[in-house]
């Protein structure tokens, strides 16, 4: 009965169960093989992920935060450098920038699509000498990557794409992560391509960056036991790589399920004056890592839906520039007005590829029935 259903915000176990037979057999294969770190599965996954994204090289790493840190290190970013990025992102983006001591400078976002505002970026670039830009493709929607790239080129700035929420999103015929200088991915279990543990990858078509990242992910080794730089330990393990190899061929299909769910939400939600459904850019695809609406009634909606056993999320409840670790005055040199306004209105609907369209419809019916 519809009344008794309970709908989580995300459900990585459902994704495992869908591919259980293949995943279990891949896991046994690795356990029996005896290679557990950086072995044949990681190498094969790196080749397959590079081919999938259209980049020349992919390097498996331990998680998405490390992917961004390693990308910045490979690009030569250091403690005296400024890195432009958005405050409207997972805090991980900032944590990666701060790890080698670089200074983040916050850029505001576009009010319609929630990605980096090109005008705000121009202002930041006019005020500070920026070494790198970390562009976040938030919720599965790509930023205006070509405009950002041409601006960056003019000022000799490296562009790193944070694709932790945009696996498989496409702009023209180019995939997220393959357009800027370096692309960074997380395979945290709830991401569009999720491992069953931590995982990440860096992609690039620049051979020198790829070589540096490969060395930096393993103590800066140039050859076994001999380091030519001070690297870190950030390796993708064989089990996760084998699991990702099972899931990668189904990523497009899983993303299509997400798009179908989004369509059910957008077509059936009423009260559009109170609930603004997501807008999709004309020039790129949206892979709906999250389905995020804007509503001045979002706290009420979220609370009421808990009574219906439907769980909504907030991505994210507090912009990074208001979090005490990153609330430094020197990081905020331009207005972040849109970022601030949005934080009180965003609301993430349940979204995972195994959510049935019937259940998605049930969610819209319950939201429509609210007295807003
Ligand atoms: C998840 C996420 C990350 C960090 O990935 P981890 O694998 O958790 O380290 C970075 N940026 C964004 C936008 C994310 O959503």
Coordinates of C-alpha atoms and ligand atoms in Angstrom, one line a residue:
X1 CA 0.0 0.0 0.0
X2 CA 1.2 3.5 -0.9
X3 CA 0.5 4.7 2.6
X4 CA 3.1 2.4 4.1
X5 CA 6.0 3.0 1.8
X6 CA 9.0 4.7 3.2
X7 CA 11.4 6.5 0.8
X8 CA 15.0 7.3 1.7
X9 CA 16.9 10.3 0.2
X10 CA 19.5 8.0 -1.3
X11 CA 20.0 4.2 -1.3
X12 CA 23.4 2.8 -2.2
X13 CA 22.4 -0.7 -1.1
X14 CA 19.7 -0.8 -3.7
X15 CA 22.4 -0.2 -6.3
X16 CA 24.6 -3.0 -4.9
X17 CA 21.6 -5.4 -4.9
X18 CA 20.9 -4.6 -8.6
X19 CA 24.4 -5.7 -9.6
X20 CA 24.9 -8.2 -6.7
X21 CA 25.8 -11.3 -8.8
X22 CA 28.4 -9.5 -10.9
X23 CA 29.8 -7.5 -7.9
X24 CA 30.1 -10.6 -5.6
X25 CA 31.9 -12.5 -8.3
X26 CA 34.3 -9.6 -9.0
X27 CA 35.0 -9.4 -5.2
X28 CA 35.8 -13.1 -5.1
X29 CA 38.1 -12.8 -8.1
X30 CA 40.1 -10.1 -6.3
X31 CA 40.3 -11.9 -3.0
X32 CA 41.5 -15.1 -4.8
X33 CA 43.9 -13.1 -7.0
X34 CA 46.0 -11.9 -4.1
X35 CA 46.6 -8.4 -5.4
X36 CA 44.9 -5.9 -3.1
X37 CA 46.3 -2.5 -3.9
X38 CA 47.2 -0.9 -7.3
X39 CA 47.0 -4.2 -9.3
X40 CA 45.4 -5.4 -12.5
X41 CA 41.9 -4.3 -11.6
X42 CA 43.0 -0.7 -10.9
X43 CA 44.9 -0.6 -14.2
X44 CA 41.9 -2.0 -16.1
X45 CA 39.5 0.4 -14.5
X46 CA 41.8 3.4 -15.2
X47 CA 41.9 2.4 -18.9
X48 CA 38.1 1.9 -19.0
X49 CA 37.4 5.2 -17.1
X50 CA 39.7 7.1 -19.4
X51 CA 38.0 5.7 -22.5
X52 CA 34.6 6.4 -21.0
X53 CA 35.4 10.1 -20.3
X54 CA 37.4 10.7 -23.4
X55 CA 40.5 11.8 -21.4
X56 CA 43.9 10.3 -22.3
X57 CA 44.7 9.3 -18.7
X58 CA 42.8 8.3 -15.6
X59 CA 44.6 7.7 -12.3
X60 CA 42.7 5.9 -9.5
X61 CA 43.1 7.5 -6.0
X62 CA 41.6 7.0 -2.5
X63 CA 38.7 9.5 -2.6
X64 CA 37.4 12.6 -4.3
X65 CA 39.0 15.0 -1.9
X66 CA 42.4 13.6 -2.6
X67 CA 41.7 13.7 -6.3
X68 CA 41.4 17.5 -6.0
X69 CA 44.4 17.9 -3.8
X70 CA 46.5 15.8 -6.1
X71 CA 45.3 17.8 -9.2
X72 CA 46.3 21.0 -7.4
X73 CA 49.7 19.6 -6.4
X74 CA 50.4 18.4 -10.0
X75 CA 49.4 21.8 -11.3
X76 CA 52.1 23.3 -9.1
X77 CA 49.7 25.0 -6.6
X78 CA 51.4 25.8 -3.3
X79 CA 51.0 27.7 -0.1
X80 CA 51.4 31.2 -1.5
X81 CA 48.8 30.6 -4.3
X82 CA 45.2 31.7 -4.6
X83 CA 42.6 29.2 -5.9
X84 CA 39.1 30.4 -6.9
X85 CA 36.1 28.2 -6.2
X86 CA 32.5 28.4 -5.1
X87 CA 31.2 28.4 -1.5
X88 CA 28.1 26.6 -2.7
X89 CA 29.7 23.1 -2.7
X90 CA 30.6 20.1 -0.5
X91 CA 33.1 21.3 2.1
X92 CA 35.5 18.7 0.7
X93 CA 36.3 21.0 -2.3
X94 CA 37.7 23.5 0.2
X95 CA 39.4 21.0 2.4
X96 CA 41.4 19.8 -0.6
X97 CA 42.4 23.4 -1.5
X98 CA 43.6 24.1 2.1
X99 CA 45.5 20.8 2.5
X100 CA 48.7 22.1 0.7
X101 CA 48.1 25.5 2.3
X102 CA 46.7 27.3 -0.8
X103 CA 44.3 30.1 -0.2
X104 CA 40.7 29.8 -1.5
X105 CA 38.9 32.8 -2.9
X106 CA 35.1 32.4 -3.0
X107 CA 33.2 33.0 -6.2
X108 CA 29.4 33.6 -6.2
X109 CA 27.0 31.3 -8.2
X110 CA 24.4 31.8 -10.9
X111 CA 20.9 32.2 -9.4
X112 CA 19.2 29.8 -11.9
X113 CA 21.7 26.9 -12.3
X114 CA 23.6 27.2 -9.0
X115 CA 27.0 26.8 -10.6
X116 CA 29.9 29.3 -10.6
X117 CA 29.0 32.8 -11.9
X118 CA 31.2 33.8 -14.7
X119 CA 30.7 37.5 -13.8
X120 CA 31.7 36.9 -10.2
X121 CA 34.7 34.9 -11.4
X122 CA 35.8 37.9 -13.6
X123 CA 35.6 40.1 -10.6
X124 CA 37.7 37.8 -8.5
X125 CA 40.3 37.5 -11.2
X126 CA 40.5 41.3 -11.5
X127 CA 41.2 41.6 -7.8
X128 CA 43.6 38.7 -7.1
X129 CA 46.3 36.8 -9.0
X130 CA 44.5 33.4 -9.3
X131 CA 46.6 30.3 -10.0
X132 CA 43.9 27.7 -10.4
X133 CA 40.1 27.6 -10.6
X134 CA 38.2 24.6 -9.1
X135 CA 34.9 24.5 -11.0
X136 CA 32.2 22.4 -9.4
X137 CA 29.5 20.8 -11.5
X138 CA 26.9 20.8 -8.7
X139 CA 24.0 18.4 -8.4
X140 CA 24.8 16.8 -11.8
X141 CA 24.6 20.1 -13.7
X142 CA 27.7 21.4 -15.5
X143 CA 29.0 24.9 -15.0
X144 CA 29.6 27.2 -18.0
X145 CA 32.9 25.4 -18.5
X146 CA 33.8 26.9 -21.9
X147 CA 33.3 30.5 -20.8
X148 CA 35.4 29.8 -17.7
X149 CA 38.1 28.1 -19.7
X150 CA 38.5 31.0 -22.1
X151 CA 38.6 33.4 -19.2
X152 CA 41.2 31.2 -17.5
X153 CA 43.3 30.9 -20.7
X154 CA 43.5 34.7 -21.0
X155 CA 45.0 34.9 -17.5
X156 CA 47.1 31.7 -17.6
X157 CA 45.0 30.0 -14.9
X158 CA 44.7 26.2 -14.5
X159 CA 41.1 24.8 -14.6
X160 CA 40.2 21.8 -12.4
X161 CA 36.8 20.3 -12.7
X162 CA 35.2 18.9 -9.6
X163 CA 33.0 16.2 -11.1
X164 CA 32.2 14.4 -7.8
X165 CA 28.5 15.0 -8.6
X166 CA 28.6 14.9 -12.4
X167 CA 29.8 11.4 -13.6
X168 CA 28.6 11.1 -17.2
X169 CA 27.4 14.7 -17.7
X170 CA 28.1 15.9 -21.2
X171 CA 28.6 19.4 -22.7
X172 CA 28.4 19.2 -26.5
X173 CA 30.2 16.0 -27.2
X174 CA 32.7 16.3 -24.3
X175 CA 32.3 14.7 -20.9
X176 CA 32.6 16.5 -17.6
X177 CA 36.2 16.3 -16.4
X178 CA 37.7 16.0 -19.9
X179 CA 37.2 19.7 -20.8
X180 CA 39.4 21.6 -18.3
X181 CA 43.0 20.8 -17.6
X182 CA 42.2 18.1 -15.0
X183 CA 39.0 16.4 -13.9
X184 CA 38.4 15.0 -10.4
X185 CA 35.9 12.3 -9.4
X186 CA 34.7 10.8 -6.1
X187 CA 33.3 7.2 -6.0
X188 CA 31.7 7.6 -2.6
X189 CA 28.8 5.1 -2.5
X190 CA 26.0 7.6 -3.1
X191 CA 27.6 9.3 -6.1
X192 CA 26.3 8.6 -9.6
X193 CA 29.2 6.1 -10.0
X194 CA 29.7 4.7 -6.5
X195 CA 32.1 2.2 -5.0
X196 CA 31.2 0.2 -1.9
X197 CA 33.7 2.1 0.2
X198 CA 35.9 5.1 -0.7
X199 CA 37.4 5.7 -4.1
X200 CA 38.3 8.5 -6.5
X201 CA 40.0 9.3 -9.8
X202 CA 41.8 12.1 -11.6
X203 CA 41.5 12.4 -15.4
X204 CA 43.6 14.5 -17.8
X205 CA 44.9 14.5 -21.3
X206 CA 48.1 16.2 -20.2
X207 CA 50.8 13.5 -19.9
X208 CA 53.0 15.5 -17.5
X209 CA 50.1 16.0 -15.1
X210 CA 49.1 12.3 -15.3
X211 CA 52.7 11.2 -14.5
X212 CA 52.9 13.6 -11.6
X213 CA 49.6 12.5 -10.1
X214 CA 50.6 8.8 -10.5
X215 CA 53.8 9.5 -8.6
X216 CA 52.2 11.8 -6.0
X217 CA 49.5 9.3 -5.1
X218 CA 52.2 6.8 -3.9
X219 CA 54.7 8.7 -1.7
X220 CA 56.1 10.6 -4.7
X221 CA 57.8 7.4 -5.9
X222 CA 59.7 7.7 -9.1
X223 CA 60.5 4.0 -8.8
X224 CA 59.8 1.6 -6.0
X225 CA 61.0 3.0 -2.6
X226 CA 62.7 6.0 -4.3
X227 CA 60.8 9.3 -4.1
X228 CA 61.5 12.3 -6.4
X229 CA 58.8 14.5 -4.7
X230 CA 57.0 14.6 -1.4
X231 CA 53.8 12.7 -2.3
X232 CA 51.0 11.3 -0.2
X233 CA 49.4 7.9 0.1
X234 CA 46.2 7.9 -1.9
X235 CA 45.7 4.7 -3.7
X236 CA 42.5 3.1 -5.1
X237 CA 42.2 -0.5 -3.9
X238 CA 41.6 -3.5 -6.1
X239 CA 38.2 -4.4 -4.5
X240 CA 36.8 -1.0 -5.2
X241 CA 38.3 -0.9 -8.7
X242 CA 36.7 -4.3 -9.5
X243 CA 33.3 -3.1 -8.2
X244 CA 33.6 0.1 -10.2
X245 CA 34.4 -2.0 -13.4
X246 CA 31.1 -3.8 -12.9
X247 CA 29.1 -0.6 -12.4
X248 CA 30.7 1.7 -15.1
X249 CA 29.0 0.1 -18.1
X250 CA 25.6 0.8 -16.3
X251 CA 26.4 4.4 -15.5
X252 CA 24.5 5.8 -18.5
X253 CA 21.5 3.7 -17.7
X254 CA 21.5 4.7 -14.0
X255 CA 21.8 8.3 -15.0
X256 CA 18.8 7.9 -17.4
X257 CA 16.8 6.5 -14.5
X258 CA 17.7 9.6 -12.5
X259 CA 16.6 11.8 -15.4
X260 CA 13.3 9.9 -15.6
X261 CA 12.7 10.4 -11.9
X262 CA 13.5 14.2 -12.3
X263 CA 11.0 14.3 -15.1
X264 CA 8.2 12.8 -12.9
X265 CA 9.0 15.4 -10.2
X266 CA 9.1 18.4 -12.6
X267 CA 6.0 17.4 -14.5
X268 CA 3.9 16.6 -11.5
X269 CA 4.9 19.1 -8.8
X270 CA 2.3 21.9 -8.4
X271 CA 2.6 25.2 -6.6
X272 CA 5.3 26.5 -8.9
X273 CA 5.1 29.9 -7.4
X274 CA 6.2 28.3 -4.1
X275 CA 8.4 25.5 -5.4
X276 CA 10.8 26.3 -8.2
X277 CA 11.8 23.1 -10.0
X278 CA 15.4 22.8 -11.4
X279 CA 16.2 24.4 -14.7
X280 CA 18.4 22.5 -17.2
X281 CA 21.0 24.3 -19.3
X282 CA 20.6 24.0 -23.0
X283 CA 24.2 23.2 -23.8
X284 CA 24.8 20.4 -21.4
X285 CA 23.1 17.3 -19.9
X286 CA 22.0 17.2 -16.2
X287 CA 22.7 13.8 -14.6
X288 CA 20.7 14.6 -11.4
X289 CA 23.0 13.6 -8.6
X290 CA 20.5 15.6 -6.7
X291 CA 17.0 17.0 -7.6
X292 CA 17.1 20.3 -5.9
X293 CA 14.1 22.8 -5.8
X294 CA 14.0 26.3 -4.3
X295 CA 11.2 27.1 -1.8
X296 CA 10.8 29.6 0.9
X297 CA 8.7 26.8 2.6
X298 CA 11.5 24.2 2.5
X299 CA 11.8 23.6 6.2
X300 CA 8.0 23.1 6.5
X301 CA 8.0 20.7 3.5
X302 CA 11.0 18.7 4.8
X303 CA 9.4 18.4 8.3
X304 CA 6.0 17.4 6.9
X305 CA 7.5 14.8 4.6
X306 CA 9.2 13.0 7.5
X307 CA 5.7 12.3 8.9
X308 CA 5.0 10.6 5.5
X309 CA 8.3 8.6 5.8
X310 CA 9.8 10.5 2.9
X311 CA 13.3 11.8 3.5
X312 CA 14.5 15.0 2.0
X313 CA 18.0 16.4 2.2
X314 CA 19.8 19.8 2.3
X315 CA 22.8 20.1 0.0
X316 CA 24.1 22.0 1.8
X317 CA 22.6 23.6 5.0
X318 CA 25.4 26.1 5.5
X319 CA 27.5 27.7 2.7
X320 CA 31.2 26.9 3.2
X321 CA 32.2 30.6 3.8
X322 CA 30.0 30.6 6.9
X323 CA 31.5 27.4 8.4
X324 CA 34.0 28.4 11.1
X325 CA 36.9 26.5 9.4
X326 CA 36.6 28.6 6.2
X327 CA 34.9 31.9 7.4
X328 CA 38.1 33.9 7.0
X329 CA 37.7 37.5 5.7
X330 CA 40.6 37.1 3.3
X331 CA 38.7 34.3 1.4
X332 CA 35.7 36.5 0.8
X333 CA 36.6 39.4 -1.5
X334 CA 33.4 39.6 -3.6
X335 CA 29.7 39.5 -2.8
X336 CA 28.3 36.0 -2.2
X337 CA 24.7 37.3 -2.2
X338 CA 23.2 34.5 -4.4
X339 CA 25.1 31.8 -2.4
X340 CA 23.7 33.3 0.8
X341 CA 20.1 33.5 -0.4
X342 CA 20.0 30.0 -1.9
X343 CA 21.2 28.3 1.3
X344 CA 17.9 29.0 3.0
X345 CA 15.7 27.8 0.1
X346 CA 17.3 24.7 -1.3
X347 CA 15.7 21.3 -0.8
X348 CA 16.9 17.9 -2.2
X349 CA 14.2 15.4 -3.1
X350 CA 14.8 11.6 -2.8
X351 CA 17.0 10.7 -5.7
X352 CA 18.7 7.4 -6.6
X353 CA 18.5 5.3 -9.8
X354 CA 16.4 2.5 -8.1
X355 CA 13.6 4.8 -6.9
X356 CA 10.6 3.7 -8.9
X357 CA 8.7 6.2 -11.0
X358 CA 5.6 5.2 -9.0
X359 CA 7.3 6.2 -5.8
X360 CA 8.5 9.4 -7.3
X361 CA 4.9 10.2 -8.3
X362 CA 3.9 9.4 -4.7
X363 CA 6.4 12.0 -3.4
X364 CA 4.9 14.7 -5.7
X365 CA 1.4 13.8 -4.6
X366 CA 2.3 14.2 -0.9
X367 CA 4.1 17.5 -1.6
X368 CA 1.1 18.8 -3.7
X369 CA -1.3 17.9 -0.8
X370 CA 0.5 20.2 1.6
X371 CA -1.1 23.5 2.6
X372 CA 1.8 25.8 1.7
Ligands
LIG1 C1 31.6 14.1 -2.6 C2 32.3 15.3 -3.0 C3 33.6 15.5 -2.9 C4 34.5 14.7 -2.1 O1 34.6 13.3 -2.4 P1 35.1 12.3 -1.3 O2 35.2 11.0 -2.1 O3 34.0 12.2 -0.2 O4 36.4 12.8 -0.7 C5 34.2 16.7 -3.4 N1 33.4 17.6 -4.1 C6 32.1 17.4 -4.2 C7 31.3 18.5 -5.0 C8 31.4 16.3 -3.7 O5 30.1 16.2 -3.9

